[in-house]
Short mmCIF file of C-alpha atoms (C1' of nucleotides) in Angstrom, two decimals:
data_model
loop_
_atom_site.label_atom_id
_atom_site.label_comp_id
_atom_site.label_asym_id
_atom_site.label_seq_id
_atom_site.Cartn_x
_atom_site.Cartn_y
_atom_site.Cartn_z
CA MET A 625 26.28 0.86 70.25
CA ASP A 626 23.32 -0.45 72.12
CA LYS A 627 23.38 -3.99 73.33
CA LYS A 628 21.72 -6.81 71.48
CA ARG A 629 17.99 -6.81 71.93
CA ILE A 630 15.87 -9.81 72.88
CA ILE A 631 12.37 -9.62 71.43
CA PHE A 632 9.49 -12.05 71.96
CA HIS A 633 6.54 -12.38 69.63
CA ILE A 634 3.54 -13.95 71.36
CA ASP A 635 0.63 -15.27 69.36
CA ALA A 636 -2.46 -17.14 70.59
CA ASN A 637 -2.96 -20.26 68.43
CA SER A 638 -6.22 -20.12 66.38
CA ALA A 639 -7.21 -17.40 68.81
CA TYR A 640 -10.98 -17.04 68.32
CA LEU A 641 -11.47 -20.76 68.01
CA SER A 642 -9.32 -21.66 71.03
CA TRP A 643 -10.97 -19.05 73.19
CA GLU A 644 -14.39 -20.20 72.12
CA ALA A 645 -13.42 -23.80 72.88
CA VAL A 646 -12.14 -22.95 76.35
CA TYR A 647 -15.27 -20.98 77.17
CA ARG A 648 -17.51 -23.81 76.06
CA LEU A 649 -15.58 -26.42 78.02
CA GLN A 650 -15.82 -24.24 81.11
CA HIS A 651 -19.55 -23.99 80.58
CA GLY A 652 -20.13 -27.69 80.51
CA GLU A 653 -19.80 -28.55 76.85
CA ALA A 654 -18.33 -32.01 76.31
CA VAL A 655 -16.59 -31.55 72.97
CA ASP A 656 -13.45 -29.51 72.55
CA LEU A 657 -13.85 -27.50 69.34
CA ARG A 658 -10.09 -27.65 68.87
CA GLU A 659 -10.22 -31.41 68.42
CA ILE A 660 -12.88 -31.56 65.71
CA PRO A 661 -13.22 -29.88 62.31
CA SER A 662 -14.72 -26.56 63.39
CA VAL A 663 -14.64 -22.85 62.67
CA VAL A 664 -15.80 -19.58 64.14
CA GLY A 665 -17.82 -18.04 61.35
CA GLY A 666 -20.05 -15.07 60.59
CA ASN A 667 -23.74 -15.13 59.85
CA GLN A 668 -24.55 -16.18 56.29
CA ALA A 669 -28.10 -14.84 56.47
CA THR A 670 -26.76 -11.31 56.92
CA ARG A 671 -24.05 -11.92 54.30
CA HIS A 672 -21.24 -12.08 56.83
CA GLY A 673 -20.59 -15.72 56.07
CA ILE A 674 -16.84 -16.16 56.17
CA VAL A 675 -14.42 -18.22 58.24
CA LEU A 676 -12.99 -16.08 61.05
CA ALA A 677 -10.90 -18.82 62.68
CA LYS A 678 -10.43 -22.52 62.13
CA SER A 679 -9.40 -25.54 64.18
CA ILE A 680 -6.39 -27.63 63.22
CA PRO A 681 -8.54 -30.62 62.20
CA SER A 682 -10.52 -28.40 59.82
CA LYS A 683 -7.26 -27.16 58.34
CA LYS A 684 -6.61 -30.71 57.17
CA TYR A 685 -9.65 -30.40 54.91
CA GLY A 686 -8.18 -27.29 53.32
CA VAL A 687 -10.44 -24.85 55.14
CA LYS A 688 -8.93 -21.37 55.05
CA THR A 689 -9.43 -18.27 57.16
CA GLY A 690 -11.39 -15.66 55.25
CA GLU A 691 -13.07 -18.02 52.82
CA PRO A 692 -16.86 -18.19 52.42
CA LEU A 693 -18.51 -20.64 54.81
CA ILE A 694 -20.35 -22.33 51.98
CA GLN A 695 -17.03 -23.14 50.35
CA ALA A 696 -15.61 -24.40 53.64
CA ARG A 697 -18.65 -26.67 54.08
CA ARG A 698 -18.13 -28.03 50.61
CA LYS A 699 -14.60 -29.05 51.58
CA CYS A 700 -15.70 -30.44 54.91
CA PRO A 701 -19.39 -31.43 55.08
CA ASN A 702 -19.41 -32.17 58.82
CA LEU A 703 -17.81 -28.84 59.72
CA VAL A 704 -19.07 -27.38 63.00
CA VAL A 705 -19.66 -23.64 62.70
CA VAL A 706 -20.06 -21.45 65.79
CA PRO A 707 -20.82 -17.71 65.84
CA PRO A 708 -18.24 -15.21 67.13
CA ARG A 709 -18.36 -13.60 70.60
CA TYR A 710 -16.10 -10.59 70.36
CA GLU A 711 -16.50 -9.45 73.97
CA LEU A 712 -15.22 -12.82 75.13
CA TYR A 713 -12.21 -12.60 72.81
CA MET A 714 -11.30 -9.17 74.15
CA GLN A 715 -11.42 -10.53 77.68
CA CYS A 716 -9.20 -13.46 76.74
CA SER A 717 -6.77 -11.12 75.04
CA SER A 718 -6.57 -8.86 78.09
CA ALA A 719 -6.04 -11.85 80.35
CA MET A 720 -3.11 -12.94 78.17
CA ILE A 721 -1.57 -9.45 78.22
CA ASP A 722 -1.94 -9.28 82.00
CA VAL A 723 0.13 -12.44 82.37
CA LEU A 724 2.78 -11.11 79.99
CA LYS A 725 3.16 -7.93 82.02
CA ASP A 726 4.91 -10.02 84.67
CA TYR A 727 7.81 -10.50 82.26
CA SER A 728 8.36 -7.01 80.86
CA ASP A 729 6.64 -3.66 80.89
CA LYS A 730 7.53 -3.08 77.26
CA ILE A 731 4.68 -4.75 75.41
CA GLN A 732 3.35 -3.68 72.04
CA LEU A 733 -0.15 -4.87 71.24
CA PHE A 734 -0.20 -5.85 67.60
CA SER A 735 -3.67 -7.27 67.25
CA ILE A 736 -6.23 -8.96 69.44
CA ASP A 737 -4.18 -12.15 69.57
CA GLU A 738 -0.60 -10.99 68.99
CA CYS A 739 1.93 -8.82 70.71
CA PHE A 740 5.63 -8.10 70.98
CA LEU A 741 7.48 -8.11 74.29
CA ASP A 742 10.89 -6.53 74.77
CA PHE A 743 12.87 -8.92 76.96
CA THR A 744 16.14 -7.01 76.62
CA GLY A 745 17.87 -6.84 80.00
CA MET A 746 15.22 -8.97 81.65
CA ASP A 747 17.33 -12.12 81.34
CA ALA A 748 19.55 -10.83 84.14
CA LEU A 749 16.47 -10.81 86.34
CA LEU A 750 14.39 -13.69 85.09
CA GLY A 751 16.86 -16.02 83.39
CA ASP A 752 17.46 -17.51 79.98
CA PRO A 753 14.98 -16.20 77.36
CA LEU A 754 14.21 -19.63 75.96
CA GLU A 755 13.42 -21.04 79.39
CA VAL A 756 11.35 -18.01 80.34
CA ALA A 757 9.40 -18.34 77.08
CA HIS A 758 8.60 -21.96 77.84
CA GLY A 759 7.54 -20.88 81.31
CA ILE A 760 5.17 -18.26 79.90
CA LYS A 761 3.71 -20.71 77.43
CA GLU A 762 3.04 -23.33 80.11
CA ARG A 763 1.66 -20.77 82.52
CA ILE A 764 -0.85 -19.44 80.01
CA LYS A 765 -1.89 -22.98 79.15
CA ARG A 766 -2.33 -23.79 82.83
CA GLU A 767 -4.02 -20.58 83.95
CA LEU A 768 -6.00 -19.59 80.88
CA GLY A 769 -6.48 -22.90 79.11
CA PHE A 770 -5.18 -22.08 75.63
CA THR A 771 -1.89 -22.52 73.82
CA ILE A 772 0.39 -19.90 72.37
CA ASN A 773 3.43 -19.70 70.15
CA ILE A 774 6.42 -17.63 71.15
CA GLY A 775 9.08 -16.51 68.70
CA ILE A 776 12.38 -15.16 69.99
CA SER A 777 14.96 -13.09 68.15
CA SER A 778 16.81 -9.81 68.16
CA ASN A 779 14.15 -7.81 66.34
CA LYS A 780 10.40 -7.79 65.83
CA LEU A 781 10.44 -9.10 62.27
CA LEU A 782 12.51 -12.19 63.07
CA ALA A 783 10.62 -12.78 66.30
CA LYS A 784 7.38 -12.76 64.32
CA MET A 785 8.79 -15.06 61.66
CA ALA A 786 10.00 -17.37 64.46
CA GLY A 787 6.54 -17.45 66.01
CA GLU A 788 5.07 -18.60 62.71
CA LEU A 789 7.48 -21.50 62.22
CA LYS A 790 5.58 -24.43 63.62
CA LYS A 791 2.31 -24.35 65.49
CA PRO A 792 0.73 -24.85 67.95
CA ASP A 793 2.13 -24.67 71.46
CA MET A 794 5.74 -24.04 70.46
CA VAL A 795 8.67 -21.79 71.27
CA HIS A 796 11.14 -21.06 68.47
CA THR A 797 14.20 -18.90 68.15
CA LEU A 798 15.23 -17.29 64.89
CA TYR A 799 18.42 -15.38 65.49
CA PRO A 800 20.18 -13.89 62.45
CA GLU A 801 22.67 -16.76 62.29
CA GLU A 802 19.75 -19.19 62.05
CA MET A 803 18.20 -17.50 59.02
CA PRO A 804 19.79 -19.75 56.36
CA SER A 805 18.50 -22.96 57.91
CA LYS A 806 15.17 -21.78 59.32
CA MET A 807 13.95 -18.89 57.20
CA TRP A 808 15.59 -18.91 53.80
CA VAL A 809 14.24 -22.36 53.04
CA LEU A 810 10.64 -21.16 53.38
CA PRO A 811 8.42 -20.26 50.39
CA VAL A 812 8.70 -16.56 49.69
CA GLU A 813 5.02 -15.96 50.46
CA GLU A 814 5.72 -16.84 54.08
CA LEU A 815 7.74 -13.66 54.45
CA TYR A 816 5.95 -10.93 56.32
CA MET A 817 4.64 -8.40 53.76
CA VAL A 818 4.69 -10.76 50.80
CA GLY A 819 1.01 -11.15 50.02
CA ARG A 820 -1.08 -12.52 47.22
CA ALA A 821 -0.16 -9.73 44.80
CA THR A 822 3.59 -9.74 45.39
CA ALA A 823 4.18 -13.49 45.60
CA PRO A 824 3.21 -14.26 41.96
CA LYS A 825 5.35 -11.37 40.74
CA LEU A 826 8.33 -12.73 42.65
CA ASN A 827 7.67 -16.24 41.37
CA GLN A 828 7.65 -14.89 37.87
CA MET A 829 11.15 -13.57 38.48
CA GLY A 830 12.25 -17.05 39.54
CA ILE A 831 12.11 -16.20 43.25
CA TYR A 832 10.42 -19.01 45.11
CA THR A 833 12.00 -19.03 48.56
CA ILE A 834 12.93 -16.32 51.03
CA GLY A 835 16.52 -17.35 50.35
CA ASP A 836 16.03 -16.67 46.63
CA LEU A 837 14.77 -13.22 47.54
CA ALA A 838 17.74 -12.58 49.83
CA LYS A 839 20.09 -13.46 46.95
CA THR A 840 18.31 -11.25 44.43
CA ASN A 841 20.06 -8.13 43.23
CA ILE A 842 18.82 -5.19 45.28
CA ASP A 843 18.82 -2.84 42.29
CA LEU A 844 16.58 -5.19 40.38
CA LEU A 845 14.14 -5.28 43.30
CA LYS A 846 14.23 -1.52 43.56
CA TYR A 847 13.60 -1.18 39.85
CA LYS A 848 10.64 -3.57 39.93
CA PHE A 849 9.02 -2.69 43.25
CA LYS A 850 10.37 0.77 44.20
CA SER A 851 10.53 1.30 47.99
CA TRP A 852 8.55 -1.90 48.48
CA GLY A 853 11.42 -3.82 46.89
CA LEU A 854 13.95 -2.34 49.29
CA MET A 855 11.81 -3.32 52.23
CA LEU A 856 11.39 -6.87 50.91
CA TYR A 857 15.15 -7.19 50.48
CA ALA A 858 15.78 -5.96 54.02
CA TYR A 859 13.15 -8.31 55.44
CA ALA A 860 14.59 -11.29 53.55
CA HIS A 861 17.87 -10.51 55.31
CA GLY A 862 16.15 -10.15 58.67
CA ILE A 863 16.90 -6.43 58.83
CA GLU A 864 14.37 -4.45 60.86
CA ASP A 865 15.00 -2.25 63.88
CA THR A 866 11.82 -0.54 65.03
CA PRO A 867 11.36 -0.45 68.80
CA VAL A 868 8.72 -2.33 70.76
CA ASN A 869 6.32 0.55 71.00
CA ASN A 870 4.43 0.76 74.24
CA ASP A 871 3.91 4.51 74.37
CA GLY A 872 0.83 4.75 76.45
CA ALA A 873 -1.89 2.16 76.66
CA VAL A 874 -3.66 3.60 73.64
CA PRO A 875 -1.77 3.12 70.43
CA TYR A 876 -1.25 6.07 68.18
CA ILE A 877 -4.26 6.23 65.89
CA LYS A 878 -4.14 7.56 62.34
CA GLY A 879 -7.77 7.21 61.41
CA ILE A 880 -11.13 5.81 62.44
CA GLY A 881 -13.32 3.87 60.09
CA ASN A 882 -16.54 1.91 60.08
CA SER A 883 -17.98 -0.15 57.30
CA CYS A 884 -20.58 -2.82 56.87
CA THR A 885 -21.96 -5.33 54.46
CA ILE A 886 -25.68 -4.59 54.33
CA HIS A 887 -27.93 -7.64 54.54
CA PHE A 888 -29.65 -6.61 51.31
CA ASP A 889 -28.45 -4.78 48.21
CA VAL A 890 -29.01 -1.05 48.44
CA GLU A 891 -30.35 0.34 45.19
CA ASP A 892 -31.42 3.88 46.06
CA ARG A 893 -29.68 7.00 47.26
CA GLU A 894 -31.90 7.58 50.28
CA THR A 895 -31.23 4.17 51.76
CA ALA A 896 -27.52 4.56 51.08
CA HIS A 897 -27.55 7.88 52.91
CA LYS A 898 -29.26 6.24 55.84
CA VAL A 899 -26.56 3.58 56.00
CA LEU A 900 -23.93 6.30 55.83
CA LEU A 901 -25.58 8.06 58.75
CA SER A 902 -25.53 4.91 60.86
CA LEU A 903 -21.84 4.51 60.05
CA VAL A 904 -21.02 8.16 60.71
CA GLU A 905 -22.85 8.09 64.05
CA THR A 906 -20.41 5.46 65.29
CA VAL A 907 -17.32 6.92 63.67
CA ALA A 908 -18.00 10.42 64.98
CA MET A 909 -18.72 9.18 68.46
CA ARG A 910 -15.46 7.26 68.54
CA LEU A 911 -13.72 10.33 67.17
CA ARG A 912 -15.05 12.54 69.97
CA HIS A 913 -14.44 9.82 72.54
CA GLY A 914 -10.77 9.79 71.53
CA GLY A 915 -10.59 13.57 71.77
CA PHE A 916 -9.98 14.04 68.05
CA CYS A 917 -11.14 16.11 65.11
CA CYS A 918 -10.59 14.97 61.54
CA ARG A 919 -9.63 16.77 58.35
CA LEU A 920 -10.25 14.00 55.83
CA VAL A 921 -13.40 11.99 55.13
CA GLN A 922 -13.46 8.94 52.86
CA VAL A 923 -16.45 7.00 51.60
CA SER A 924 -16.06 3.57 50.06
CA ILE A 925 -18.54 1.53 48.08
CA ARG A 926 -18.51 -2.18 47.28
CA THR A 927 -20.96 -3.27 44.63
CA SER A 928 -22.94 -6.48 44.52
CA GLU A 929 -20.32 -7.64 42.00
CA LEU A 930 -17.68 -7.02 44.68
CA ALA A 931 -15.97 -4.20 42.82
CA SER A 932 -14.93 -1.37 45.10
CA TYR A 933 -14.19 2.29 44.72
CA GLY A 934 -14.48 5.44 46.75
CA HIS A 935 -14.13 9.15 47.13
CA GLN A 936 -12.47 11.36 49.67
CA ARG A 937 -12.35 15.02 50.49
CA LYS A 938 -10.59 17.35 52.87
CA PHE A 939 -12.22 19.81 55.20
CA HIS A 940 -10.67 23.23 55.36
CA VAL A 941 -11.27 23.16 59.08
CA ALA A 942 -11.02 19.99 61.16
CA THR A 943 -14.27 18.78 62.69
CA ASP A 944 -15.77 16.22 65.05
CA CYS A 945 -19.39 17.03 64.27
CA THR A 946 -21.65 14.13 63.28
CA ASN A 947 -23.84 16.18 60.96
CA GLU A 948 -20.93 17.85 59.24
CA ILE A 949 -19.18 14.56 58.58
CA TYR A 950 -22.47 13.02 57.50
CA ALA A 951 -23.20 15.85 55.06
CA GLU A 952 -19.78 15.44 53.48
CA ALA A 953 -20.14 11.66 53.36
CA CYS A 954 -23.41 12.07 51.43
CA ARG A 955 -21.84 14.50 48.96
CA LEU A 956 -18.94 12.10 48.43
CA PHE A 957 -21.30 9.20 47.95
CA ASP A 958 -23.42 11.09 45.43
CA ARG A 959 -20.36 11.99 43.42
CA ALA A 960 -18.88 8.52 43.54
CA TRP A 961 -21.83 6.19 43.11
CA ARG A 962 -22.17 4.74 39.62
CA GLY A 963 -25.67 3.46 40.25
CA GLU A 964 -25.05 -0.27 40.70
CA PRO A 965 -26.56 -2.29 43.57
CA ILE A 966 -24.47 -1.72 46.70
CA ARG A 967 -23.37 -4.52 48.97
CA HIS A 968 -21.09 -2.70 51.34
CA LEU A 969 -20.53 0.90 52.46
CA GLY A 970 -17.72 2.39 54.50
CA VAL A 971 -16.85 5.71 56.08
CA ARG A 972 -13.43 6.58 57.39
CA VAL A 973 -12.01 9.75 58.89
CA SER A 974 -8.32 10.54 59.14
CA GLU A 975 -5.77 13.33 59.42
CA LEU A 976 -6.68 13.56 63.04
CA CYS A 977 -5.82 16.36 65.43
CA GLY A 978 -6.82 17.23 68.98
CA ASN A 979 -10.27 18.69 69.58
CA ASP A 980 -9.44 20.87 72.56
CA PHE A 981 -9.26 23.87 70.30
CA ILE A 982 -11.47 24.18 67.28
CA GLN A 983 -10.62 26.84 64.79
CA LEU A 984 -13.74 28.75 63.89
CA SER A 985 -14.06 29.41 60.23
CA MET A 986 -15.66 32.63 59.11
CA LEU A 987 -16.37 31.11 55.74
CA GLU A 988 -18.14 27.97 56.75
CA GLU A 989 -21.31 27.43 58.60
CA SER A 990 -20.79 27.36 62.31
CA TRP A 991 -21.35 23.95 63.78
CA GLU A 992 -21.00 25.04 67.38
CA LYS A 993 -24.60 24.27 68.33
CA GLN A 994 -24.33 20.91 66.62
CA ARG A 995 -21.24 20.09 68.63
CA LEU A 996 -23.15 20.69 71.85
CA VAL A 997 -25.93 18.40 70.64
CA ASP A 998 -23.37 15.71 69.70
CA ARG A 999 -21.88 15.79 73.15
CA ALA A 1000 -25.26 15.55 74.83
CA VAL A 1001 -26.21 12.58 72.64
CA ASP A 1002 -22.87 10.88 73.36
CA LYS A 1003 -23.54 11.14 77.07
CA ILE A 1004 -26.99 9.61 76.80
CA ARG A 1005 -25.72 6.77 74.61
CA LEU A 1006 -22.82 6.01 76.94
CA LYS A 1007 -25.17 5.89 79.88
CA HIS A 1008 -28.22 4.20 78.40
CA GLY A 1009 -26.89 2.36 75.36
CA SER A 1010 -26.51 3.02 71.65
CA TYR A 1011 -30.17 2.67 70.85
CA SER A 1012 -31.49 4.84 73.67
CA ILE A 1013 -31.59 7.78 71.31
CA PHE A 1014 -31.57 7.72 67.52
CA ARG A 1015 -32.75 9.54 64.46
CA ALA A 1016 -36.39 9.18 63.53
CA GLY A 1017 -35.37 8.13 60.03
CA PHE A 1018 -34.41 4.72 61.34
CA LEU A 1019 -37.87 3.98 62.69
CA HIS A 1020 -39.54 1.33 60.52
CA SER A 1021 -36.38 0.95 58.45
CA ARG A 1022 -34.49 -2.27 57.90
CA LEU A 1023 -31.35 -0.62 59.24
CA ALA A 1024 -29.76 -0.29 62.64
CA PRO A 1025 -29.36 3.36 63.72
CA MET A 1026 -25.72 2.81 64.60
CA GLN A 1027 -23.46 0.44 62.73
CA GLY A 1028 -20.46 -1.39 64.07
CA GLY A 1029 -19.48 0.40 67.18
CA VAL A 1030 -17.20 -1.75 69.20
CA VAL A 1031 -17.43 0.50 72.23
CA GLU A 1032 -14.19 -0.67 73.72
CA ASP A 1033 -11.47 0.63 71.46
CA PHE A 1034 -9.28 -2.31 70.84
CA PRO A 1035 -5.66 -1.91 69.69
CA VAL A 1036 -5.33 -1.12 66.06
CA MET A 1037 -4.38 -4.01 63.94
CA THR A 1038 -1.79 -2.69 61.63
CA SER A 1039 0.51 -4.04 59.02
CA ILE A 1040 3.30 -1.86 60.33
CA LEU A 1041 5.79 -3.30 62.75
"C1'" DT B 1318 -28.36 -15.09 49.22
"C1'" DC B 1319 -20.76 -17.32 48.26
"C1'" DT B 1320 -16.50 -13.68 49.57
"C1'" DG B 1321 -16.09 -9.35 57.00
"C1'" DG B 1322 -14.16 -5.48 59.17
"C1'" DG B 1323 -10.57 -2.53 60.86
"C1'" DG B 1324 -6.24 -0.72 60.12
"C1'" DT B 1325 -1.46 1.57 57.60
"C1'" DC B 1326 1.41 3.08 53.88
"C1'" DC B 1327 2.75 3.99 48.99
"C1'" DT B 1328 2.25 5.67 44.24
"C1'" DA B 1329 0.45 7.97 40.26
"C1'" DG B 1330 -1.54 11.74 38.05
"C1'" DG B 1331 -3.47 16.31 37.84
"C1'" DA B 1332 -3.69 21.12 39.52
"C1'" DC B 1333 -1.28 24.95 40.77
"C1'" DC B 1334 2.61 27.93 41.94
"C1'" DC B 1335 7.22 29.77 41.19
"C1'" DT C 197 6.90 33.93 22.05
"C1'" DC C 198 7.87 29.34 23.37
"C1'" DT C 199 9.16 26.13 26.66
"C1'" DG C 200 11.23 23.67 31.00
"C1'" DG C 201 11.32 21.98 35.51
"C1'" DG C 202 10.64 21.47 40.53
"C1'" DG C 203 7.81 21.42 44.61
"C1'" DT C 204 3.47 20.74 47.02
"C1'" DC C 205 -1.25 19.63 47.62
"C1'" DC C 206 -5.16 16.82 46.51
"C1'" DT C 207 -7.52 12.62 45.07
"C1'" DA C 208 -7.97 7.75 43.59
"C1'" DG C 209 -6.54 3.28 43.94
"C1'" DG C 210 -3.75 -0.62 45.34
"C1'" DA C 211 -0.83 -3.35 48.47
"C1'" DC C 212 -0.29 -5.44 52.93
"C1'" DC C 213 -1.51 -6.95 57.89
"C1'" DC C 214 -4.67 -9.58 61.47
#
DNA sequence: TCTGGGGTCCTAGGACCC
DNA sequence: TCTGGGGTCCTAGGACCC
């Protein structure tokens, strides 16, 4: 038997908004965004107008993360909206992780503003977990200027649930023996992995709290929700035992995708293909940069009515070639598209493998020359910027030659603990 | 111009083989 | 001749996370 683990979940409070507020205060702004109704929001003119992060005062007006800005403004007419600055947020995130490294070398990045830290065994060195957590929280506030929540328990699930208990600027424990008083009393939708589709179904079964779920017959859950039901039951009982995964700095990647909402509705095939190319350019470059080839390509379409669908297809031979992926993306699009105005297009590649050895197919066109071109273009773009070299088709078009393209690969945000 | 973008995993149904 | 079933691969779509 291994000894009892001590896991911390660390979460920056209203991350984007706090970081934005700190930056602005440091640069001479008088108001603290955190103290007024404010949000970090996308650009409405380019149809990216949603709330990315909100301040606590704006929360009191019922403003929600992810909702359209226009709706948020309706709830709170004097809402202050500031645009996002992703490079800044990555720097803030890294600064937070750097501090945390003083307390354990087992840190799993979970998203830009969240991570798990394995404190097991460190108490002998650093002292009582609760006191250390308070120390970390105060240190980050002092050195970096923003507040965090820390949840402490014996596994990642409970640590995460603990971190969510009361915000901001708090440390909570949620050990298994504390579940009845601290977790089971919560509405069932507060449980990790109970989202807006599952919650109503549970409610319909008379399950309103996490405690109700914990008391539900496991066979009934299995019957209704299959493997999902078994997971929900385990989570309601605080059962979860995956390790804090810090294998390498780069998390294990399953796929690479890029998608965008176009600032106008696309109504013709040629324009759609052009958008796909701009998406593939970025995806393929990231693919090569990571040293991967892919076997699966997926194209997704969101219509102006917000309905989505897609198509996918496998390559017989894995590839990392821009033109080959682009050609397949176009074929997939042509097969899938039902002709309605398009709001959003996405391309994703998965089933990745290494690219150090490429199997040459006798049956398919050889892309070897293309691969050399890709690599040359990558080099130029890395050195001189994304727009230093691009396809002539983008000249005089309303589209950017490369879409998305966060150059720095930031840790995957995943729903998997 | 009211609803972003980047991930992971699971399931269902059809094709195909034995 | 008629009919059954299991396994695997492929594709489409849905659920969840931040």
